[in-house]
Coordinates of C-alpha atoms in Angstrom, one line a residue:
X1 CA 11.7 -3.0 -16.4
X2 CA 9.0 -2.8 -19.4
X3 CA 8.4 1.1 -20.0
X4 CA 4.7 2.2 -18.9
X5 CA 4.4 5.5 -19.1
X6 CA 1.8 8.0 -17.8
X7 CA -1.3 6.2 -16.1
X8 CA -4.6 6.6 -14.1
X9 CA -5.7 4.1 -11.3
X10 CA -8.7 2.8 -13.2
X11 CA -11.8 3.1 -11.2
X12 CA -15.4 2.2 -11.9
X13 CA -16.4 5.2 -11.1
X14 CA -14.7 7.2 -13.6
X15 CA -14.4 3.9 -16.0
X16 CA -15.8 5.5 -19.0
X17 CA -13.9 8.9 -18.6
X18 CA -10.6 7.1 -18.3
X19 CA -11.5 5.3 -21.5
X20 CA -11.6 8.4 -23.4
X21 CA -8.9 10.2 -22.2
X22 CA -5.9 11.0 -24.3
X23 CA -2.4 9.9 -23.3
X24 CA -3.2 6.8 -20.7
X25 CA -0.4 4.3 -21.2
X26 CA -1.6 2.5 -18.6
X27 CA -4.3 1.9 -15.7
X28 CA -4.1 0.2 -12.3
X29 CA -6.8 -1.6 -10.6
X30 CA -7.6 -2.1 -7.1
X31 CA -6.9 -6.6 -7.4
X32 CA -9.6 -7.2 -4.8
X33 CA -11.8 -5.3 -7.0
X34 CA -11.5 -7.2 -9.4
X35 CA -13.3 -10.8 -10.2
X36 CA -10.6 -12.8 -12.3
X37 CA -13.1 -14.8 -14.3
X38 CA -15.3 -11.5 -14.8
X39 CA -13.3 -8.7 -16.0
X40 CA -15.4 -5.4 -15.9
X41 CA -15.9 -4.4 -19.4
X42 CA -13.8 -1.1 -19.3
X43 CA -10.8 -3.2 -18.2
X44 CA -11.9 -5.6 -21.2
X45 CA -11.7 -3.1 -23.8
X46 CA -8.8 -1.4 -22.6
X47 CA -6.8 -4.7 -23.0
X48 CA -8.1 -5.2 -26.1
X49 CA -6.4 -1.9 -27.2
X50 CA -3.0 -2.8 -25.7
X51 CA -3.4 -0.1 -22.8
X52 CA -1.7 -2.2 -19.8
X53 CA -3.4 -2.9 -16.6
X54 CA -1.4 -3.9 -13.3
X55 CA -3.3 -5.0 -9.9
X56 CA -2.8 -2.9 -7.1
X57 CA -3.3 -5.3 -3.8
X58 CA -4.0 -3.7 -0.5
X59 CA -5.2 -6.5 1.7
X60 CA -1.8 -9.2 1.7
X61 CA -0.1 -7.5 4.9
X62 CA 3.1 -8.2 3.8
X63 CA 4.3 -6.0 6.8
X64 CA 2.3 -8.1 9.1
X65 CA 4.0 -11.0 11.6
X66 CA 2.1 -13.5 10.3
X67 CA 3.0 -15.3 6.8
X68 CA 0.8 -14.2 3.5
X69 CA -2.2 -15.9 3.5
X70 CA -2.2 -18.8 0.3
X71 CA -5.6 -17.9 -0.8
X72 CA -5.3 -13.9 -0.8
X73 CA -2.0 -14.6 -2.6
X74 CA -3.8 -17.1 -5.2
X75 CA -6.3 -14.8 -6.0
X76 CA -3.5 -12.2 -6.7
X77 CA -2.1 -14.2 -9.3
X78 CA -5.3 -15.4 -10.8
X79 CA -5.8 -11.7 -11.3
X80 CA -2.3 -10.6 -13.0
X81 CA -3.2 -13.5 -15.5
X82 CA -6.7 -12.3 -16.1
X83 CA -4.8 -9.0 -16.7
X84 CA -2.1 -10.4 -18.6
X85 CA 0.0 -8.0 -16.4
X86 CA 4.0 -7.4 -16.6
X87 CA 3.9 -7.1 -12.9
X88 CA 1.6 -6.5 -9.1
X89 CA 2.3 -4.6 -6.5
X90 CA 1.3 -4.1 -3.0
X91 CA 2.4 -2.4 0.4
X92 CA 4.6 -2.4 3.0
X93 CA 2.3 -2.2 5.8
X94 CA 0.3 -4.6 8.0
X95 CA -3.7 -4.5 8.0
X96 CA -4.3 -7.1 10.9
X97 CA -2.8 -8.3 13.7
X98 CA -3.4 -11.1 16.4
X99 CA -5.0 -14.9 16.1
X100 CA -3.1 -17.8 17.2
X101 CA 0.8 -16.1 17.1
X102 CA -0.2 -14.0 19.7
X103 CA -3.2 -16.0 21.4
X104 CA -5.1 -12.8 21.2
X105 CA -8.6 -11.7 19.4
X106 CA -8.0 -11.7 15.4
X107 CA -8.2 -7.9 14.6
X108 CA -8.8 -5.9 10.9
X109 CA -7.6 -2.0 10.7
X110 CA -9.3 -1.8 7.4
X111 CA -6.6 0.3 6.1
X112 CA -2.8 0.0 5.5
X113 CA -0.5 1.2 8.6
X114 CA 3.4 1.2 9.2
X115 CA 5.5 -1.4 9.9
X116 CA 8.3 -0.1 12.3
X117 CA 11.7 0.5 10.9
X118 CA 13.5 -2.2 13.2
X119 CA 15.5 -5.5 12.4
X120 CA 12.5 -7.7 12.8
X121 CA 10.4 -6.1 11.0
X122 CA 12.5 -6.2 8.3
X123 CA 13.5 -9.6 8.5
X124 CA 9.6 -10.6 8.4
X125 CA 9.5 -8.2 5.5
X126 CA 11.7 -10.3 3.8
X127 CA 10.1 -13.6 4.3
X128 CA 6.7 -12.6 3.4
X129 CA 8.1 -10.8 0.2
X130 CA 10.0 -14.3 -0.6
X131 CA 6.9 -16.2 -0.3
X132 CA 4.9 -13.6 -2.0
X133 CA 7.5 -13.8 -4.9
X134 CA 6.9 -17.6 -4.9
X135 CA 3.6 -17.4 -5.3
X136 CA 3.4 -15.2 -8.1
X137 CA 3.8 -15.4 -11.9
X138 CA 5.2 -11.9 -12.5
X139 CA 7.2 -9.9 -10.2
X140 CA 6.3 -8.0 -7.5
X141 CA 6.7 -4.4 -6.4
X142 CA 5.8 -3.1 -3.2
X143 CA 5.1 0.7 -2.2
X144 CA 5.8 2.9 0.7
X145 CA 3.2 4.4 2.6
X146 CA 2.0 7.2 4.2
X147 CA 2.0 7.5 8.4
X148 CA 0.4 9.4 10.7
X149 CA 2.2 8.0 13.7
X150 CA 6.1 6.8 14.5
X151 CA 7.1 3.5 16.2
X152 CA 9.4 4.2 19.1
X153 CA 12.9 2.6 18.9
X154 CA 13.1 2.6 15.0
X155 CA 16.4 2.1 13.9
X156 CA 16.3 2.9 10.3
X157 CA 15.4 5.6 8.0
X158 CA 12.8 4.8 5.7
X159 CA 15.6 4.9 2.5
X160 CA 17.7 2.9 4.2
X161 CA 14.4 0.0 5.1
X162 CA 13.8 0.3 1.3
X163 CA 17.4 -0.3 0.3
X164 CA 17.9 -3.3 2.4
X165 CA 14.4 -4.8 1.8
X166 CA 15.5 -4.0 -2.1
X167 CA 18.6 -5.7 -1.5
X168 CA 17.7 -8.7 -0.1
X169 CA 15.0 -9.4 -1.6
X170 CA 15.4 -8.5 -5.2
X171 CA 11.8 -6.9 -4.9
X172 CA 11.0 -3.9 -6.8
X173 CA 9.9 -0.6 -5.6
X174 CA 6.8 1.5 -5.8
X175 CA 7.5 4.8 -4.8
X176 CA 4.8 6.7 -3.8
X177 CA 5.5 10.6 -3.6
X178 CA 2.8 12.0 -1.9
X179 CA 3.6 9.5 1.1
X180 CA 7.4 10.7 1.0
X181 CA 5.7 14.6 1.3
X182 CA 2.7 13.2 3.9
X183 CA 5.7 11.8 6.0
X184 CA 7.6 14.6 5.7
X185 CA 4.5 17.0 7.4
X186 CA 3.5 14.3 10.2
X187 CA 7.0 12.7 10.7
X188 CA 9.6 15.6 10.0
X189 CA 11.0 13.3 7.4
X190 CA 13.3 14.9 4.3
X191 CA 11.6 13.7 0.9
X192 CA 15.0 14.2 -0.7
X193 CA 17.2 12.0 2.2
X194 CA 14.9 9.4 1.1
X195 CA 15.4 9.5 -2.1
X196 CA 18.8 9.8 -2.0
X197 CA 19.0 6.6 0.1
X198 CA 17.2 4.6 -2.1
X199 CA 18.1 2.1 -4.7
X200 CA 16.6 3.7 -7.7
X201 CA 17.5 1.3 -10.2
X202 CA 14.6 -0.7 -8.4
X203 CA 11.9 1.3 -9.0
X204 CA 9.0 -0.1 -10.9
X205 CA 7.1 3.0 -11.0
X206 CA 5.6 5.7 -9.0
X207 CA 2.6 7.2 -7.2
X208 CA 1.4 10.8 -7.3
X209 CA -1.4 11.5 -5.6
X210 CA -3.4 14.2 -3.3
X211 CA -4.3 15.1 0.1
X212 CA -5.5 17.7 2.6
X213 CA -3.8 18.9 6.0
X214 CA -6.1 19.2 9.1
X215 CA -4.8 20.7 12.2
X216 CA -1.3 20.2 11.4
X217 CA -1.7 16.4 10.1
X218 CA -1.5 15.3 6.6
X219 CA -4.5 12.8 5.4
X220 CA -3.5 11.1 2.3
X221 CA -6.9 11.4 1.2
X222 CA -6.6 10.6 -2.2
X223 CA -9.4 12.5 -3.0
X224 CA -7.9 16.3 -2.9
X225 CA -6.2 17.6 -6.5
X226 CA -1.8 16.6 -6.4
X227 CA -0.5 19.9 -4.4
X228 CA 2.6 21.7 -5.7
X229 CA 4.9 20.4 -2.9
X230 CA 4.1 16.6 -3.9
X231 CA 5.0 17.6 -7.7
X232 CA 7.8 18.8 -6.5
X233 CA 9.1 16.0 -4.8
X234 CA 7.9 13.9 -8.4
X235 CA 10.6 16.5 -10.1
X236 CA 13.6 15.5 -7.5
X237 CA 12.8 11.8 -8.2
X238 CA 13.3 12.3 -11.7
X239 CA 16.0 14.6 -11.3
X240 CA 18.0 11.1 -10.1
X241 CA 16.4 8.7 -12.4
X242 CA 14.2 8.2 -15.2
X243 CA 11.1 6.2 -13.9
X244 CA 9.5 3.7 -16.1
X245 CA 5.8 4.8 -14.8
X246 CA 3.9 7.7 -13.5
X247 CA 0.3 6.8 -12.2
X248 CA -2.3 9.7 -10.8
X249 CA -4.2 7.8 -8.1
X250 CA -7.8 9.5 -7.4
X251 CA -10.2 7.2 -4.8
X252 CA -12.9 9.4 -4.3
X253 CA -14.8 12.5 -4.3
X254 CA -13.7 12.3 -8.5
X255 CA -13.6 15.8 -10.4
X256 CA -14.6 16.2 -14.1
X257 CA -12.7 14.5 -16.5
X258 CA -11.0 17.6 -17.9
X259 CA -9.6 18.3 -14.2
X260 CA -8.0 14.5 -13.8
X261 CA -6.4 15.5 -17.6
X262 CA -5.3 18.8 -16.2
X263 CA -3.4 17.0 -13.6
X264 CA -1.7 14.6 -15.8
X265 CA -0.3 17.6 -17.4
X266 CA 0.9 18.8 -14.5
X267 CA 2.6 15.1 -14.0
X268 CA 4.1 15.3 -17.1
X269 CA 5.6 18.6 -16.8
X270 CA 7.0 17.7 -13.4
X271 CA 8.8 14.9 -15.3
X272 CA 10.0 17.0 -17.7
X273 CA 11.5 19.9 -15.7
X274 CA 13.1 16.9 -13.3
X275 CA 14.6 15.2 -16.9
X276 CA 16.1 18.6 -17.5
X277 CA 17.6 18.7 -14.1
X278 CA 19.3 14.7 -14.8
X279 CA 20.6 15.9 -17.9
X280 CA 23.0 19.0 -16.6
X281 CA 23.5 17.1 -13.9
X282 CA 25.1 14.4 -16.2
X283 CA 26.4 17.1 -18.4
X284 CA 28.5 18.6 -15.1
X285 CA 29.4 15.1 -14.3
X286 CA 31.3 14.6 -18.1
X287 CA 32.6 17.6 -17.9
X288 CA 34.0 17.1 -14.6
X289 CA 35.7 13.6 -15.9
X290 CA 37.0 15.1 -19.1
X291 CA 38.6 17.8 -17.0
X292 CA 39.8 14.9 -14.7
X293 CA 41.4 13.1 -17.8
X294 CA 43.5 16.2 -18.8
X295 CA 45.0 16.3 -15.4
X296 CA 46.0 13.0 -15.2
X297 CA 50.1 11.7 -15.8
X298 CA 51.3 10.8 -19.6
X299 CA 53.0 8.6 -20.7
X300 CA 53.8 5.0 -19.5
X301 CA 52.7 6.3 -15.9
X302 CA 49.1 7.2 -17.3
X303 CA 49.4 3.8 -19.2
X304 CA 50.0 1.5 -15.6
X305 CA 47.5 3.9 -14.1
X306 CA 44.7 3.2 -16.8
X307 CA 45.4 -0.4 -16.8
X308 CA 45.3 -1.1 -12.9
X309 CA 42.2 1.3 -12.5
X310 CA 40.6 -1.0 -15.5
X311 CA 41.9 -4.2 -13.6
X312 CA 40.1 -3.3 -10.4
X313 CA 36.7 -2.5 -11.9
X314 CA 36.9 -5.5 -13.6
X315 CA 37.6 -7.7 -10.4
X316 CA 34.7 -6.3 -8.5
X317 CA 32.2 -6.2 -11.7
X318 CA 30.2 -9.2 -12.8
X319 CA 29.5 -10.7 -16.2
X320 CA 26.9 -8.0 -17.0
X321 CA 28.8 -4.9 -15.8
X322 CA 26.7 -4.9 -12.5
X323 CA 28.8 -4.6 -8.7
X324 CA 28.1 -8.0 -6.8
X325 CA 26.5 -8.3 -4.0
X326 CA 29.1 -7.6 -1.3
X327 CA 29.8 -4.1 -3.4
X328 CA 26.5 -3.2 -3.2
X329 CA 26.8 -3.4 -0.1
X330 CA 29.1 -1.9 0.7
X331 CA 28.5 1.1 -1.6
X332 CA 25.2 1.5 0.3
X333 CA 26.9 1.7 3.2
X334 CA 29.0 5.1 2.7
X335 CA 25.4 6.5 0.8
X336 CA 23.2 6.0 3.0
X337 CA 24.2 9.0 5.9
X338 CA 23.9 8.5 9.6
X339 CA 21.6 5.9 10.6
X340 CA 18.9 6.6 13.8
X341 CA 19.8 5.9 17.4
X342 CA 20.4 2.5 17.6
X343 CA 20.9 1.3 14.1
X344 CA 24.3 -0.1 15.0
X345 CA 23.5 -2.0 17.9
X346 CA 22.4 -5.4 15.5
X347 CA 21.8 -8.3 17.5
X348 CA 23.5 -11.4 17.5
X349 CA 22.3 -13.6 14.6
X350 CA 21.1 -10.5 12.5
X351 CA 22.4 -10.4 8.2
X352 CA 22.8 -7.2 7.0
X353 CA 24.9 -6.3 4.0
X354 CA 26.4 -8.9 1.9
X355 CA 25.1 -11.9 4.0
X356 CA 21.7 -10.9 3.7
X357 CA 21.7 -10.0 0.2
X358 CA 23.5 -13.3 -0.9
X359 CA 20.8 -14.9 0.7
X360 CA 18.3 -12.8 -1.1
X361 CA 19.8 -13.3 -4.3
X362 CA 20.1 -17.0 -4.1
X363 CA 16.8 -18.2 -2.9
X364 CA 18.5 -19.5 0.2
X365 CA 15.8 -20.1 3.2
X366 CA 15.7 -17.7 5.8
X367 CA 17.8 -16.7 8.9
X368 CA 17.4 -18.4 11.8
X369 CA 15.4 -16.5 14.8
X370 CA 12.1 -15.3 12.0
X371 CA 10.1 -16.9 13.9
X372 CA 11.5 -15.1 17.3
X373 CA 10.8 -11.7 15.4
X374 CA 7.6 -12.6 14.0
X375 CA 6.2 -13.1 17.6
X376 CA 7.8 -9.9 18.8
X377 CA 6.6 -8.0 15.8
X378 CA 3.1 -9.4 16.4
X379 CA 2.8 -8.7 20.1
X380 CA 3.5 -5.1 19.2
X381 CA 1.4 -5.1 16.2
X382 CA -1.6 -6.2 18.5
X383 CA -0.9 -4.1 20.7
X384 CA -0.8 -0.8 18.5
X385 CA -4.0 -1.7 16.8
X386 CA -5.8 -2.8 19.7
X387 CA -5.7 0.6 20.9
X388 CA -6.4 1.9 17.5
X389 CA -9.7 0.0 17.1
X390 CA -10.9 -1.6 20.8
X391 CA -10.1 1.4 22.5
X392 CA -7.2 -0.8 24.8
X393 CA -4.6 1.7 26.7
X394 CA -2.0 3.4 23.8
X395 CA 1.3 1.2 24.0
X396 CA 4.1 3.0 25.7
X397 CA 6.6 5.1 23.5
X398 CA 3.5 6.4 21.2
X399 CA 2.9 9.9 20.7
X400 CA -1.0 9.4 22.6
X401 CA -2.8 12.4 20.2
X402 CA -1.5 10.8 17.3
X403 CA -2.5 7.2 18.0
X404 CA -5.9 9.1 18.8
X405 CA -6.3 11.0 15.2
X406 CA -5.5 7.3 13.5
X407 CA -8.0 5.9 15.4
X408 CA -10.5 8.0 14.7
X409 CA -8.8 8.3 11.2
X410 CA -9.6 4.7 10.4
X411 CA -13.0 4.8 12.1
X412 CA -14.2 7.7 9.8
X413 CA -12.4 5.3 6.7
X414 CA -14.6 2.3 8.5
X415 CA -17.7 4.1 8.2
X416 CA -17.2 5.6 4.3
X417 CA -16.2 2.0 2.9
X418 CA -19.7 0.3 4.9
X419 CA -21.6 3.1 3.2
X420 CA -20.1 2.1 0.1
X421 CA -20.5 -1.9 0.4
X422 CA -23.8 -1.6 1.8
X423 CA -25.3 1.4 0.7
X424 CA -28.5 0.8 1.8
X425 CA -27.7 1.5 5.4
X426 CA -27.8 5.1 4.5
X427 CA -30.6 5.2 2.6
X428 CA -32.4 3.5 5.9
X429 CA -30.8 5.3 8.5
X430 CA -30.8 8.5 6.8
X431 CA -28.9 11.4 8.4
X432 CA -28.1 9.3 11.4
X433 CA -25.9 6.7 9.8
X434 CA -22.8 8.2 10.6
X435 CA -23.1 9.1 13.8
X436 CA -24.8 5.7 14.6
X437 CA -21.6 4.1 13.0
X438 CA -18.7 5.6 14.6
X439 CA -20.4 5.1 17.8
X440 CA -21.1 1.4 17.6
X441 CA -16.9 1.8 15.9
X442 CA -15.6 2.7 19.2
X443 CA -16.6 -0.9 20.9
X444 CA -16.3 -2.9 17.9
X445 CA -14.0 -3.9 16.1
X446 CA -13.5 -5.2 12.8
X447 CA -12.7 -9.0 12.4
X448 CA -13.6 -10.3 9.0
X449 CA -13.8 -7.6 6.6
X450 CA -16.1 -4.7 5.4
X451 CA -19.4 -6.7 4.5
X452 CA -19.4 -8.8 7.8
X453 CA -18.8 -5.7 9.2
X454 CA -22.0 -3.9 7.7
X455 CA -23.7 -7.0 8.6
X456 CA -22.6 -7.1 12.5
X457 CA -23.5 -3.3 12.3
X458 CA -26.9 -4.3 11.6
X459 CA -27.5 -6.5 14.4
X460 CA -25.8 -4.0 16.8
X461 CA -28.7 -1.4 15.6
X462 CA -31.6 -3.9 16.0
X463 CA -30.1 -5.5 19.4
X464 CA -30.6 -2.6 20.8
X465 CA -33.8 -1.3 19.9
X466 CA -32.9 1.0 16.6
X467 CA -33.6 3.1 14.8
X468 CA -36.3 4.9 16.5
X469 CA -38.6 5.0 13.8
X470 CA -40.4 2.1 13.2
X471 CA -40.7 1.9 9.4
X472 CA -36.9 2.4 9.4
X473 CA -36.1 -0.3 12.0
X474 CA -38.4 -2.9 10.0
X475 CA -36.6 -2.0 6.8
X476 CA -33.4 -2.2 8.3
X477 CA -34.8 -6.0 9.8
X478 CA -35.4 -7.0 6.2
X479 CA -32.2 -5.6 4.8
X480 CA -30.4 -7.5 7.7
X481 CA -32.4 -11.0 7.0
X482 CA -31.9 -11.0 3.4
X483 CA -27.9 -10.7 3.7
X484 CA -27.0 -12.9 7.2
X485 CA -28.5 -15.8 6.4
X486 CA -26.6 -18.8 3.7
X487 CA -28.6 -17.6 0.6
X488 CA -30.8 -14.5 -0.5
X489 CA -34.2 -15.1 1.1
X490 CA -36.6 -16.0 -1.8
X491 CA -38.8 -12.9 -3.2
X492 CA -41.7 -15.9 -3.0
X493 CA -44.2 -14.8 -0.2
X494 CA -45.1 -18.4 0.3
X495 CA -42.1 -19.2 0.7
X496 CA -41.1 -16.0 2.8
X497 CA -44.1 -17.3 4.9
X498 CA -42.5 -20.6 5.7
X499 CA -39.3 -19.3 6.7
X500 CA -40.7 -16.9 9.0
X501 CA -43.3 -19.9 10.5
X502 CA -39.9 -22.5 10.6
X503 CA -38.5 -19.1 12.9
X504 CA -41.4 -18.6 15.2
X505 CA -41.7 -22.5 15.9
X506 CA -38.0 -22.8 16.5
X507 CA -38.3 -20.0 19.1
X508 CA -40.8 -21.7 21.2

């Protein structure tokens, strides 16, 4: 894996600050922020200067039960050769659910949510990651994310998902910290099981990043400074491992520059006190063998020893020194701990282990029974965010209060990104935007993305009568007009004139 070192998620926002700052290595952009064949000019000039720039996707739904879409995956690509990027990553998580698999209304979270931990979702994993490899002309990483509710009946840990998705797959890892701490406040999850069960030889690079605790639940926020406990789960990482990449992700509500610099530093010395860790750790280890070595027999004893010990290792190593396949499975195995209730009970038909990562390793097509799981995985995945976004009954099993503070969660999320897409709405509504939003949020749902979403947010308003004040409601009118129709309305008032006439006569 190339070597990036320390990096900022590039944002327009702070564009011109990041292209000051001393010590980026690297920056990562938000893909579906970015037009391939119009590169924002920061990005430009940062290329130019050899600082390297990997998109970040967040809207494939690998995680979801139906297979990556071939345009969203396209546009990915077109976008890492724009870039002329060593690799792109994305999530594991799923950001809509129904359609035609489940014969149910075609629903958008607008944010990233967990896949359970379960044999089907895994296997789906897999597939979509496969075709998602296909698709691509660099390799692909994919990050963990934060949760603020559980699945019931999940049958792995969250190191053990990674390792076997890592394993079967060949797929590298993003790790992001700050989800390993936000899971460990709102699931009781151990930051340093995790990273003890994961393959770290995998990992691409890694996420810091901040957040803010409300009433006992941690919102990755992403706009909060890095707390001490995430850094601190940044130094056990690289207590284990060296990672090739650090990257400080800031989405909103961005400090002045000299703050962002002042957490880099922190970064980097959370690396640094982690690298110190490694290196008495490996200094204990070679201790401990040449200690080992003085205790062992002499002689032609030590010499049969030596050679059958060197005989073995060399049976179960391949041409580059690596353990095949069925050894890594197997070592994984006695590293990964106890599993949850119910990990052992596998269904007929299921690969773990060797099987599955042969089948990883060579390309060969999938498992029979995917398309089984995918259905199952997307009745529940309709399910879960029906009652997230349409207000449908909470599916059994879920913790109810939870399911309610991601609901509202991704209403509140709904509502920012509108303002930001269509920031004339709160210009025109003034103080009663929000308000007006989330209410109209809780009876409908999102179906075709943030835009169409201001749009239908629009009509709602002017269906029924608002705003109140009439200068606002006309200017809404207009704003609404000018954006739903094919094209821009012409600035012409002839032609305005003519369109409104063709209107009134059509009416009739």
């Amino acid at each position: 894996m190339e070597r990036l070192g320390t990096g900022i998620g590039w944002r327009p926002e702070i564009a011109d600050a990041v292209e000051r700052m001393p010590g980026i290595d690297w920056v990562e952009a938000v893909a579906e922020n970015v037009c391939s064949g119009h590169l924002p000019d920061s990005l430009r000039r940062l290329r130019e200067r050899g600082v390297t720039v990997v998109p970040h996707g967040v809207s494939l739904g690998l995680g979801g039960a139906d297979r990556p879409d071939a345009g969203r995956l396209t546009a990915l690509a077109e976008r890492a050769e724009a870039l002329g990027s060593p690799l792109v990553t994305e999530h594991i998580a799923f950001v809509r659910a129904g359609g035609p698999l489940t014969a149910s209304p075609r629903l958008e979270a607008g944010h990233l949510l967990p896949v359970p931990r379960t044999r089907d979702a895994l296997d789906v994993l897999c597939e979509n990651v496969r075709i998602a490899q296909d698709a691509l002309p660099v390799p692909l990483a994919v990050e963990n994310i934060a949760a603020l509710i559980c699945w019931p009946g999940e049958e792995m840990t969250e190191g053990q998902f990674l390792y076997e998705l890592a394993d079967r797959t060949g797929v590298r890892l993003l790790i992001d910290v700050a989800n390993l701490h936000t899971n460990h406040v709102n699931r009781g999850e151990d930051p340093s099981k995790a990273l003890a069960e994961l393959p770290l030889e995998a990992i691409a690079y890694v996420h810091v990043a901040g957040g803010v605790e409300r009433d006992g639940v941690w919102h990755d926020s992403h706009a909060h400074p890095v707390p001490r406990p995430v850094l601190d789960v940044l130094t056990d990482l690289a207590s284990r491992v060296s990672p090739a990449g650090v990257l400080l992700e800031r989405d909103e509500n961005f400090p002045e520059p000299a703050e962002l610099e002042n957490e880099l530093g922190a970064i980097r010395r959370a690396l640094e006190a982690g690298a110190v860790e490694r290196v008495k750790t490996e200094l204990r280890s070679a201790a401990g063998a040449t200690a080992a070595q003085r205790t062992e027999p002499e002689g032609v004893g030590a010499e049969l020893f030596g050679e059958a010990d060197a005989a073995r290792q060399e049976r179960t190593r391949g041409g580059d020194g690596e353990p095949p396949v069925g050894i890594r499975a197997t070592r994984r195995e006695g590293a990964r701990g106890e599993a949850p209730a119910g990990a052992g009970a596998a269904r007929r038909g299921d690969e773990t282990g060797a099987a599955g990562a042969t089948r990883g390793a060579f390309g060969l097509p999938p498992q029979e029974g995917v398309d089984e799981a995918r259905q199952r995985l997307g009745l529940a995945q309709a399910a879960l965010l029906s009652a997230l976004v349409a207000g449908t009954p909470v599916p059994e099993g879920f913790d109810r209060a939870r399911v309610g503070v991601q609901a509202r969660a991704l209403a509140a999320k709904r509502a920012d990104v509108v303002a930001k897409v269509a920031p004339e709405l709160p210009v025109i509504l003034g103080g009663e935007y929000r308000t007006a939003f989330l209410g109209y949020a809780q009876t409908h749902s999102m179906t075709d993305g943030y835009r169409r979403d201001a749009l239908t947010f629009a009509e709602h308003l002017l269906s029924t009568g608002r705003p109140g004040d009439t200068r606002a409601r006309r200017e809404l009118r207009e704003w609404w007009l000018e954006r739903s129709g094919p094209k821009p309305r012409s600035r012409r008032p002839v032609h305005r004139l003519a369109h409104a006439t063709r209107r009134a006569l059509a009416r009739r």
